[in-house]
Short mmCIF file of C-alpha atoms in Angstrom, two decimals:
data_model
loop_
_atom_site.label_atom_id
_atom_site.label_comp_id
_atom_site.label_asym_id
_atom_site.label_seq_id
_atom_site.Cartn_x
_atom_site.Cartn_y
_atom_site.Cartn_z
CA UNK A 21 106.81 85.21 -16.06
CA UNK A 22 106.15 82.43 -13.58
CA UNK A 23 102.65 80.93 -13.68
CA UNK A 24 101.69 79.06 -10.53
CA UNK A 25 99.07 76.30 -10.76
CA UNK A 26 97.31 75.62 -7.46
CA UNK A 27 95.31 72.40 -6.94
CA UNK A 28 91.89 73.12 -5.47
CA UNK A 29 88.53 71.57 -4.65
CA UNK A 30 85.06 73.05 -5.28
CA UNK A 31 83.13 75.17 -2.79
CA UNK A 32 79.41 74.56 -2.65
CA UNK A 33 77.00 77.35 -3.41
CA UNK A 34 79.00 79.38 -5.95
CA UNK A 35 75.90 79.96 -8.07
CA UNK A 36 75.54 83.54 -9.33
CA UNK A 37 72.22 85.26 -8.76
CA UNK A 38 70.66 88.03 -10.82
CA UNK A 39 73.61 90.28 -9.94
CA UNK A 40 76.49 87.85 -9.61
CA UNK A 41 77.82 86.00 -6.57
CA UNK A 42 77.24 87.68 -3.20
CA UNK A 43 78.41 86.28 0.11
CA UNK A 44 79.79 87.47 3.41
CA UNK A 45 83.33 88.84 3.32
CA UNK A 46 84.43 86.00 5.59
CA UNK A 47 83.33 83.50 2.95
CA UNK A 48 85.15 85.27 0.12
CA UNK A 49 88.27 85.59 2.28
CA UNK A 50 88.61 81.82 2.62
CA UNK A 51 91.75 80.55 0.85
CA UNK A 52 90.85 79.69 -2.74
CA UNK A 53 87.22 80.86 -2.63
CA UNK A 54 87.61 83.98 -4.78
CA UNK A 55 90.23 82.26 -6.91
CA UNK A 56 87.94 79.31 -7.67
CA UNK A 57 85.15 81.57 -8.84
CA UNK A 58 87.38 83.82 -10.96
CA UNK A 59 89.02 80.80 -12.58
CA UNK A 60 85.55 79.43 -13.28
CA UNK A 61 84.70 82.68 -15.08
CA UNK A 62 87.85 82.53 -17.19
CA UNK A 63 87.37 78.82 -17.94
CA UNK A 64 83.85 79.58 -19.20
CA UNK A 65 85.09 82.22 -21.65
CA UNK A 66 86.74 81.71 -25.03
CA UNK A 67 88.56 83.98 -27.43
CA UNK A 68 89.78 86.45 -24.80
CA UNK A 69 93.51 85.89 -25.27
CA UNK A 70 95.23 89.23 -25.74
CA UNK A 71 91.95 91.12 -25.24
CA UNK A 72 91.01 93.84 -22.72
CA UNK A 73 89.23 93.27 -19.41
CA UNK A 74 87.74 96.09 -17.32
CA UNK A 75 88.00 95.74 -13.53
CA UNK A 76 86.82 97.75 -10.54
CA UNK A 77 84.41 97.89 -7.65
CA UNK A 78 82.51 99.97 -5.15
CA UNK A 79 85.36 100.33 -2.66
CA UNK A 80 83.89 98.10 -0.01
CA UNK A 81 86.04 96.01 2.33
CA UNK A 82 88.10 93.35 0.47
CA UNK A 83 87.85 95.28 -2.83
CA UNK A 84 91.56 96.02 -3.29
CA UNK A 85 92.66 92.58 -2.09
CA UNK A 86 90.35 90.97 -4.64
CA UNK A 87 91.58 93.25 -7.44
CA UNK A 88 95.23 92.31 -6.89
CA UNK A 89 94.27 88.63 -6.98
CA UNK A 90 92.22 89.02 -10.16
CA UNK A 91 95.03 90.94 -11.89
CA UNK A 92 97.48 88.10 -11.26
CA UNK A 93 94.94 85.55 -12.47
CA UNK A 94 94.10 87.59 -15.59
CA UNK A 95 97.81 87.61 -16.43
CA UNK A 96 97.97 83.84 -16.10
CA UNK A 97 94.81 83.42 -18.19
CA UNK A 98 96.30 85.36 -21.11
CA UNK A 99 94.41 88.64 -21.20
CA UNK A 100 96.38 91.37 -22.94
CA UNK A 101 95.25 94.36 -20.89
CA UNK A 102 93.22 95.12 -17.78
CA UNK A 103 91.76 98.59 -17.35
CA UNK A 104 91.25 99.10 -13.63
CA UNK A 105 89.72 102.10 -11.90
CA UNK A 106 92.03 104.29 -9.81
CA UNK A 107 92.14 103.02 -6.22
CA UNK A 108 90.09 100.08 -7.43
CA UNK A 109 87.00 102.30 -7.81
CA UNK A 110 84.50 101.92 -10.66
CA UNK A 111 80.78 102.38 -10.20
CA UNK A 112 78.67 99.75 -11.92
CA UNK A 113 77.33 102.13 -14.62
CA UNK A 114 80.82 103.59 -15.11
CA UNK A 115 82.25 100.10 -15.64
CA UNK A 116 79.60 99.49 -18.30
CA UNK A 117 80.49 102.80 -19.96
CA UNK A 118 84.22 101.97 -20.00
CA UNK A 119 83.59 98.50 -21.47
CA UNK A 120 81.46 99.97 -24.25
CA UNK A 121 83.67 102.97 -25.06
CA UNK A 122 86.91 100.99 -25.28
CA UNK A 123 85.50 97.88 -26.93
CA UNK A 124 86.63 95.65 -24.07
CA UNK A 125 86.07 91.92 -24.14
CA UNK A 126 84.19 92.17 -20.86
CA UNK A 127 84.54 93.26 -17.26
CA UNK A 128 84.54 92.10 -13.67
CA UNK A 129 82.65 94.29 -11.20
CA UNK A 130 83.22 93.86 -7.47
CA UNK A 131 80.15 94.92 -5.53
CA UNK A 132 77.32 93.75 -3.33
CA UNK A 133 75.28 96.79 -4.37
CA UNK A 134 73.23 98.20 -1.48
CA UNK A 135 74.25 95.48 1.01
CA UNK A 136 76.24 96.49 4.08
CA UNK A 137 80.05 96.56 3.96
CA UNK A 138 82.99 96.10 6.32
CA UNK A 139 84.66 92.94 7.63
CA UNK A 140 81.31 91.60 8.86
CA UNK A 141 79.44 92.75 5.75
CA UNK A 142 78.98 91.45 2.23
CA UNK A 143 81.11 91.22 -0.88
CA UNK A 144 80.17 90.42 -4.45
CA UNK A 145 81.56 89.73 -7.90
CA UNK A 146 79.93 89.58 -11.32
CA UNK A 147 80.99 89.35 -14.93
CA UNK A 148 79.74 91.80 -17.58
CA UNK A 149 79.76 90.99 -21.28
CA UNK A 150 81.14 93.02 -24.21
CA UNK A 151 77.89 95.02 -24.48
CA UNK A 152 78.58 96.31 -20.96
CA UNK A 153 75.67 94.42 -19.43
CA UNK A 154 75.47 91.62 -16.86
CA UNK A 155 76.21 88.13 -18.12
CA UNK A 156 73.20 86.18 -19.30
CA UNK A 157 71.93 83.07 -17.57
CA UNK A 158 73.55 80.75 -20.11
CA UNK A 159 76.96 82.08 -19.11
CA UNK A 160 76.32 82.25 -15.36
CA UNK A 161 75.03 78.66 -15.43
CA UNK A 162 78.25 77.61 -17.19
CA UNK A 163 80.32 79.39 -14.52
CA UNK A 164 78.41 77.58 -11.78
CA UNK A 165 78.90 74.19 -13.44
CA UNK A 166 82.61 74.82 -13.75
CA UNK A 167 82.82 75.96 -10.11
CA UNK A 168 81.43 72.61 -9.01
CA UNK A 169 84.14 70.53 -10.69
CA UNK A 170 87.10 72.89 -10.70
CA UNK A 171 90.40 71.29 -9.69
CA UNK A 172 92.97 74.09 -10.15
CA UNK A 173 93.44 77.83 -10.49
CA UNK A 174 96.37 79.79 -11.90
CA UNK A 175 98.08 83.09 -11.16
CA UNK A 176 101.31 84.87 -12.00
CA UNK A 177 103.77 85.57 -9.21
CA UNK A 178 104.05 89.36 -9.01
CA UNK A 179 104.12 92.30 -6.62
CA UNK A 180 100.97 94.30 -5.98
CA UNK A 181 100.11 96.99 -8.52
CA UNK A 182 99.95 100.61 -7.31
CA UNK A 183 96.25 101.31 -7.88
CA UNK A 184 96.55 104.92 -6.73
CA UNK A 185 98.69 106.12 -9.64
CA UNK A 186 97.33 106.58 -13.17
CA UNK A 187 99.33 104.88 -15.89
CA UNK A 188 100.51 101.51 -17.10
CA UNK A 189 102.52 98.72 -15.53
CA UNK A 190 102.89 95.03 -16.23
CA UNK A 191 102.33 91.64 -14.68
CA UNK A 192 104.16 89.25 -16.97
CA UNK A 193 102.73 89.90 -20.44
CA UNK A 194 99.62 91.65 -19.07
CA UNK A 195 99.42 95.44 -19.31
CA UNK A 196 97.65 96.88 -16.26
CA UNK A 197 96.24 100.33 -17.02
CA UNK A 198 95.03 102.34 -14.03
CA UNK A 199 92.44 104.77 -15.41
CA UNK A 200 90.61 107.82 -14.10
CA UNK A 201 87.49 106.29 -12.57
CA UNK A 202 85.25 109.22 -13.51
CA UNK A 203 86.44 110.64 -16.86
CA UNK A 204 84.78 108.33 -19.42
CA UNK A 205 81.53 108.18 -17.49
CA UNK A 206 81.32 111.96 -16.99
CA UNK A 207 82.02 112.53 -20.67
CA UNK A 208 79.16 110.19 -21.57
CA UNK A 209 76.68 111.89 -19.26
CA UNK A 210 77.64 115.32 -20.58
CA UNK A 211 76.72 114.12 -24.07
CA UNK A 212 73.21 113.19 -22.91
CA UNK A 213 72.03 116.17 -20.89
CA UNK A 214 71.85 119.95 -21.21
CA UNK A 215 74.70 120.72 -18.83
CA UNK A 216 74.37 124.46 -19.41
CA UNK A 217 70.72 124.46 -18.38
CA UNK A 218 71.40 122.25 -15.35
CA UNK A 219 74.36 124.44 -14.35
CA UNK A 220 72.19 127.56 -14.47
CA UNK A 221 69.67 125.80 -12.22
CA UNK A 222 72.28 124.71 -9.69
CA UNK A 223 73.72 128.21 -9.45
CA UNK A 224 70.40 129.91 -8.76
CA UNK A 225 70.47 131.28 -5.19
CA UNK A 226 66.90 130.09 -4.57
CA UNK A 227 67.69 126.51 -5.69
CA UNK A 228 69.65 124.32 -3.33
CA UNK A 229 70.19 120.60 -3.66
CA UNK A 230 71.85 117.88 -1.61
CA UNK A 231 73.28 114.64 -2.96
CA UNK A 232 73.90 111.94 -0.36
CA UNK A 233 76.56 109.53 -1.63
CA UNK A 234 76.15 107.42 1.54
CA UNK A 235 79.95 106.97 1.79
CA UNK A 236 79.70 104.72 -1.25
CA UNK A 237 81.08 104.76 -4.77
CA UNK A 238 79.21 107.75 -6.23
CA UNK A 239 80.94 110.34 -4.04
CA UNK A 240 83.83 111.02 -6.46
CA UNK A 241 81.47 110.92 -9.45
CA UNK A 242 78.94 113.32 -7.91
CA UNK A 243 81.62 115.76 -6.80
CA UNK A 244 83.30 115.74 -10.22
CA UNK A 245 80.04 116.23 -12.12
CA UNK A 246 77.74 118.21 -9.82
CA UNK A 247 80.26 120.45 -8.10
CA UNK A 248 83.26 120.64 -10.46
CA UNK A 249 81.59 120.54 -13.89
CA UNK A 250 78.12 121.92 -13.17
CA UNK A 251 79.07 124.48 -10.53
CA UNK A 252 76.95 123.33 -7.60
CA UNK A 253 78.24 124.90 -4.36
CA UNK A 254 80.93 123.00 -2.46
CA UNK A 255 79.24 120.79 0.09
CA UNK A 256 76.32 119.89 -2.19
CA UNK A 257 77.63 116.31 -2.08
CA UNK A 258 77.55 114.90 1.44
CA UNK A 259 79.01 111.62 2.72
CA UNK A 260 81.11 111.76 -0.43
CA UNK A 261 84.20 109.77 0.60
CA UNK A 262 83.88 106.05 -0.21
CA UNK A 263 84.60 104.00 2.91
CA UNK A 264 85.13 100.23 3.17
CA UNK A 265 82.22 99.95 5.63
CA UNK A 266 80.17 102.83 4.15
CA UNK A 267 80.66 104.72 7.38
CA UNK A 268 78.74 102.06 9.27
CA UNK A 269 75.61 102.85 7.28
CA UNK A 270 73.52 100.85 4.87
CA UNK A 271 74.05 102.23 1.33
CA UNK A 272 70.48 101.75 0.13
CA UNK A 273 68.81 104.96 -1.16
CA UNK A 274 65.37 104.77 0.41
CA UNK A 275 63.50 106.72 3.11
CA UNK A 276 64.71 104.32 5.81
CA UNK A 277 68.47 104.36 5.20
CA UNK A 278 68.58 107.90 3.80
CA UNK A 279 66.26 109.25 6.48
CA UNK A 280 68.51 112.27 7.15
CA UNK A 281 68.11 113.41 3.56
CA UNK A 282 64.34 112.97 3.63
CA UNK A 283 64.15 114.88 6.92
CA UNK A 284 66.27 117.72 5.58
CA UNK A 285 63.99 118.15 2.55
CA UNK A 286 60.96 118.14 4.88
CA UNK A 287 62.46 120.91 7.05
CA UNK A 288 61.78 124.36 5.53
CA UNK A 289 64.69 125.77 7.54
CA UNK A 290 67.15 123.74 5.44
CA UNK A 291 66.45 125.81 2.34
CA UNK A 292 66.74 122.66 0.21
CA UNK A 293 64.49 122.15 -2.79
CA UNK A 294 65.98 119.00 -4.35
CA UNK A 295 67.57 115.92 -2.84
CA UNK A 296 69.01 112.71 -4.25
CA UNK A 297 70.94 109.67 -3.12
CA UNK A 298 72.59 106.65 -4.67
CA UNK A 299 73.63 103.23 -3.41
CA UNK A 300 76.79 101.22 -2.81
CA UNK A 301 77.80 100.69 -6.44
CA UNK A 302 76.03 103.68 -7.97
CA UNK A 303 73.25 102.01 -9.93
CA UNK A 304 70.22 102.88 -7.74
CA UNK A 305 68.73 106.25 -6.96
CA UNK A 306 66.24 108.13 -4.80
CA UNK A 307 64.75 111.48 -5.78
CA UNK A 308 63.34 113.79 -3.10
CA UNK A 309 61.56 117.12 -3.49
CA UNK A 310 60.47 119.48 -0.75
CA UNK A 311 58.63 117.19 1.67
CA UNK A 312 58.03 114.78 -1.22
CA UNK A 313 59.68 111.40 -1.95
CA UNK A 314 59.30 110.12 -5.51
CA UNK A 315 58.53 106.40 -5.73
CA UNK A 316 60.78 104.42 -8.12
CA UNK A 317 57.86 103.34 -10.31
CA UNK A 318 56.54 106.89 -10.61
CA UNK A 319 60.04 108.14 -11.34
CA UNK A 320 60.34 105.88 -14.38
CA UNK A 321 56.98 107.06 -15.68
CA UNK A 322 57.83 110.75 -15.20
CA UNK A 323 61.21 110.36 -16.93
CA UNK A 324 59.52 108.71 -19.91
CA UNK A 325 56.76 111.34 -20.10
CA UNK A 326 59.30 114.19 -20.06
CA UNK A 327 61.72 112.80 -22.62
CA UNK A 328 61.39 115.92 -24.81
CA UNK A 329 63.24 118.04 -22.23
CA UNK A 330 66.45 115.96 -22.42
CA UNK A 331 68.66 116.43 -25.51
CA UNK A 332 69.67 112.78 -25.96
CA UNK A 333 66.06 111.59 -25.96
CA UNK A 334 64.23 114.59 -27.42
CA UNK A 335 63.91 112.86 -30.80
CA UNK A 336 61.58 110.31 -29.26
CA UNK A 337 61.68 107.00 -27.39
CA UNK A 338 61.70 103.70 -29.27
CA UNK A 339 60.00 102.02 -26.34
CA UNK A 340 60.14 101.49 -22.58
CA UNK A 341 60.53 98.44 -20.36
CA UNK A 342 59.88 97.64 -16.72
CA UNK A 343 60.36 94.66 -14.45
CA UNK A 344 57.32 92.57 -13.59
CA UNK A 345 56.90 93.93 -9.99
CA UNK A 346 57.13 97.57 -11.18
CA UNK A 347 53.83 99.46 -11.31
CA UNK A 348 52.06 99.99 -14.63
CA UNK A 349 52.47 103.77 -14.49
CA UNK A 350 54.98 103.70 -17.36
CA UNK A 351 52.59 101.52 -19.39
CA UNK A 352 50.15 104.46 -19.43
CA UNK A 353 52.90 106.76 -20.67
CA UNK A 354 53.85 104.33 -23.43
CA UNK A 355 50.22 104.05 -24.49
CA UNK A 356 49.86 107.83 -24.68
CA UNK A 357 53.09 108.13 -26.70
CA UNK A 358 52.17 105.27 -29.01
CA UNK A 359 55.33 103.28 -28.22
CA UNK A 360 55.76 99.69 -26.99
CA UNK A 361 56.11 98.81 -23.32
CA UNK A 362 57.78 95.53 -22.35
CA UNK A 363 57.56 93.60 -19.08
CA UNK A 364 60.60 91.55 -18.00
CA UNK A 365 61.50 89.26 -15.09
CA UNK A 366 63.32 90.84 -12.15
CA UNK A 367 66.98 91.47 -12.88
CA UNK A 368 68.62 94.15 -15.01
CA UNK A 369 70.18 91.58 -17.34
CA UNK A 370 66.73 90.96 -18.85
CA UNK A 371 66.64 94.48 -20.32
CA UNK A 372 69.84 93.83 -22.28
CA UNK A 373 68.37 92.18 -25.37
CA UNK A 374 65.70 94.89 -25.69
CA UNK A 375 68.32 97.63 -25.42
CA UNK A 376 70.73 95.95 -27.84
CA UNK A 377 67.92 95.49 -30.37
CA UNK A 378 66.94 99.15 -30.13
CA UNK A 379 63.46 98.16 -28.97
CA UNK A 380 63.55 100.37 -25.85
CA UNK A 381 65.24 103.60 -24.82
CA UNK A 382 64.35 103.78 -21.11
CA UNK A 383 63.87 101.01 -18.58
CA UNK A 384 63.43 100.65 -14.84
CA UNK A 385 62.48 98.50 -11.91
CA UNK A 386 60.68 98.82 -8.61
CA UNK A 387 63.87 98.59 -6.56
CA UNK A 388 65.01 102.15 -7.36
CA UNK A 389 66.83 101.34 -10.59
CA UNK A 390 66.35 103.35 -13.78
CA UNK A 391 68.47 103.62 -16.90
CA UNK A 392 68.60 103.99 -20.65
CA UNK A 393 70.38 102.76 -23.75
CA UNK A 394 73.50 104.81 -22.89
CA UNK A 395 74.89 101.86 -20.87
CA UNK A 396 73.68 98.37 -20.03
CA UNK A 397 73.29 98.87 -16.30
CA UNK A 398 70.89 100.93 -14.23
CA UNK A 399 72.45 104.26 -13.42
CA UNK A 400 71.81 106.31 -10.28
CA UNK A 401 73.60 109.53 -11.17
CA UNK A 402 72.12 109.45 -14.69
CA UNK A 403 68.64 109.45 -13.10
CA UNK A 404 69.55 112.42 -10.89
CA UNK A 405 70.78 114.44 -13.89
CA UNK A 406 67.68 113.47 -15.88
CA UNK A 407 65.51 114.83 -13.08
CA UNK A 408 67.59 118.01 -12.80
CA UNK A 409 67.28 118.50 -16.56
CA UNK A 410 63.47 118.22 -16.29
CA UNK A 411 63.29 120.59 -13.31
CA UNK A 412 65.49 123.11 -15.14
CA UNK A 413 63.50 122.89 -18.37
CA UNK A 414 60.06 123.07 -16.75
CA UNK A 415 61.06 125.45 -13.96
CA UNK A 416 58.83 123.53 -11.57
CA UNK A 417 59.55 121.73 -8.29
CA UNK A 418 59.68 117.95 -8.07
CA UNK A 419 56.35 117.63 -6.26
CA UNK A 420 54.61 119.81 -8.82
CA UNK A 421 55.99 117.77 -11.72
CA UNK A 422 54.84 114.47 -10.21
CA UNK A 423 51.40 115.75 -9.22
CA UNK A 424 50.92 117.24 -12.67
CA UNK A 425 51.91 113.89 -14.18
#
């Protein structure tokens, strides 16, 4: 195993935001730019030698190039194993699920979320801790400080790993395990929801849904779960093939960028009664009923109020949390249920301590993110299944459920 040490100088501005470091692809593609930041992450960690790292991204442009680089650097750093999603694909909530299930030391997620992709678009990278959640500010500040005085990075000389084939290979002493991107995540979701009840709903001739994956990461997940496991008709998932430029679209699930979906649900000729969409890395969601778009803040409140219809939460909620800009609708629900409601700064990482302490079960934010204690990231497909479980249990349309709420 030959470890190469490359002298380098710092790049300005490598300060992670609430969701890691996001820049234009052209910036990340500069020689040494990605390497400096990854080395800064490794240099800010301790005790990872021989441990497992999870790695994957949303499939946007530069994803596979970055993964091959990170694998070589992880080998040089001394990690024992890297679990990487097949074809480099791992949605953000799926990465969190894999970290937690396999007891990984942490994970690197490559995504710029709902930002545009392609050579002229954006790229992003963030580190997630052993709990599966985004790194806290103490760690990201340490990474930034290191990035501003870094003078070398290391990698192992090796050929590219075949990311398309499941199984194990090696880079030096590092075991690279290419895993099924969907399996662990789908298994987790099946343990939370009443799949039989949802399946019966999806196979009713009078109930038709459409899931718009926006040519982003959730396409394979939605097909595997909605169509293959739950029996939704083929074609329920549209724009389901992840593309490096998201098909030229903007993978942000809102009425502007998912206008076709909103229009289809407003057209009685479509026969659709339920619509949903998710974003670039799979952590945001939009729920649409017949001629009715559910606002993110209302969605969180409705999910909390209908907890009794979902098996994993039917025993009761320990509490709920929302970001500061999110409406107080969920506060009213918490008050009526006699449970605490917490307000946090913007950024999903701020829900982590509450979730780890068992203080909250559900949480959400105004920017179309909702989630629960099943992972430590917001989760778009989880929210869609939660809504389907409610619709199936109550046998009411989306608009009726929200208006009744």
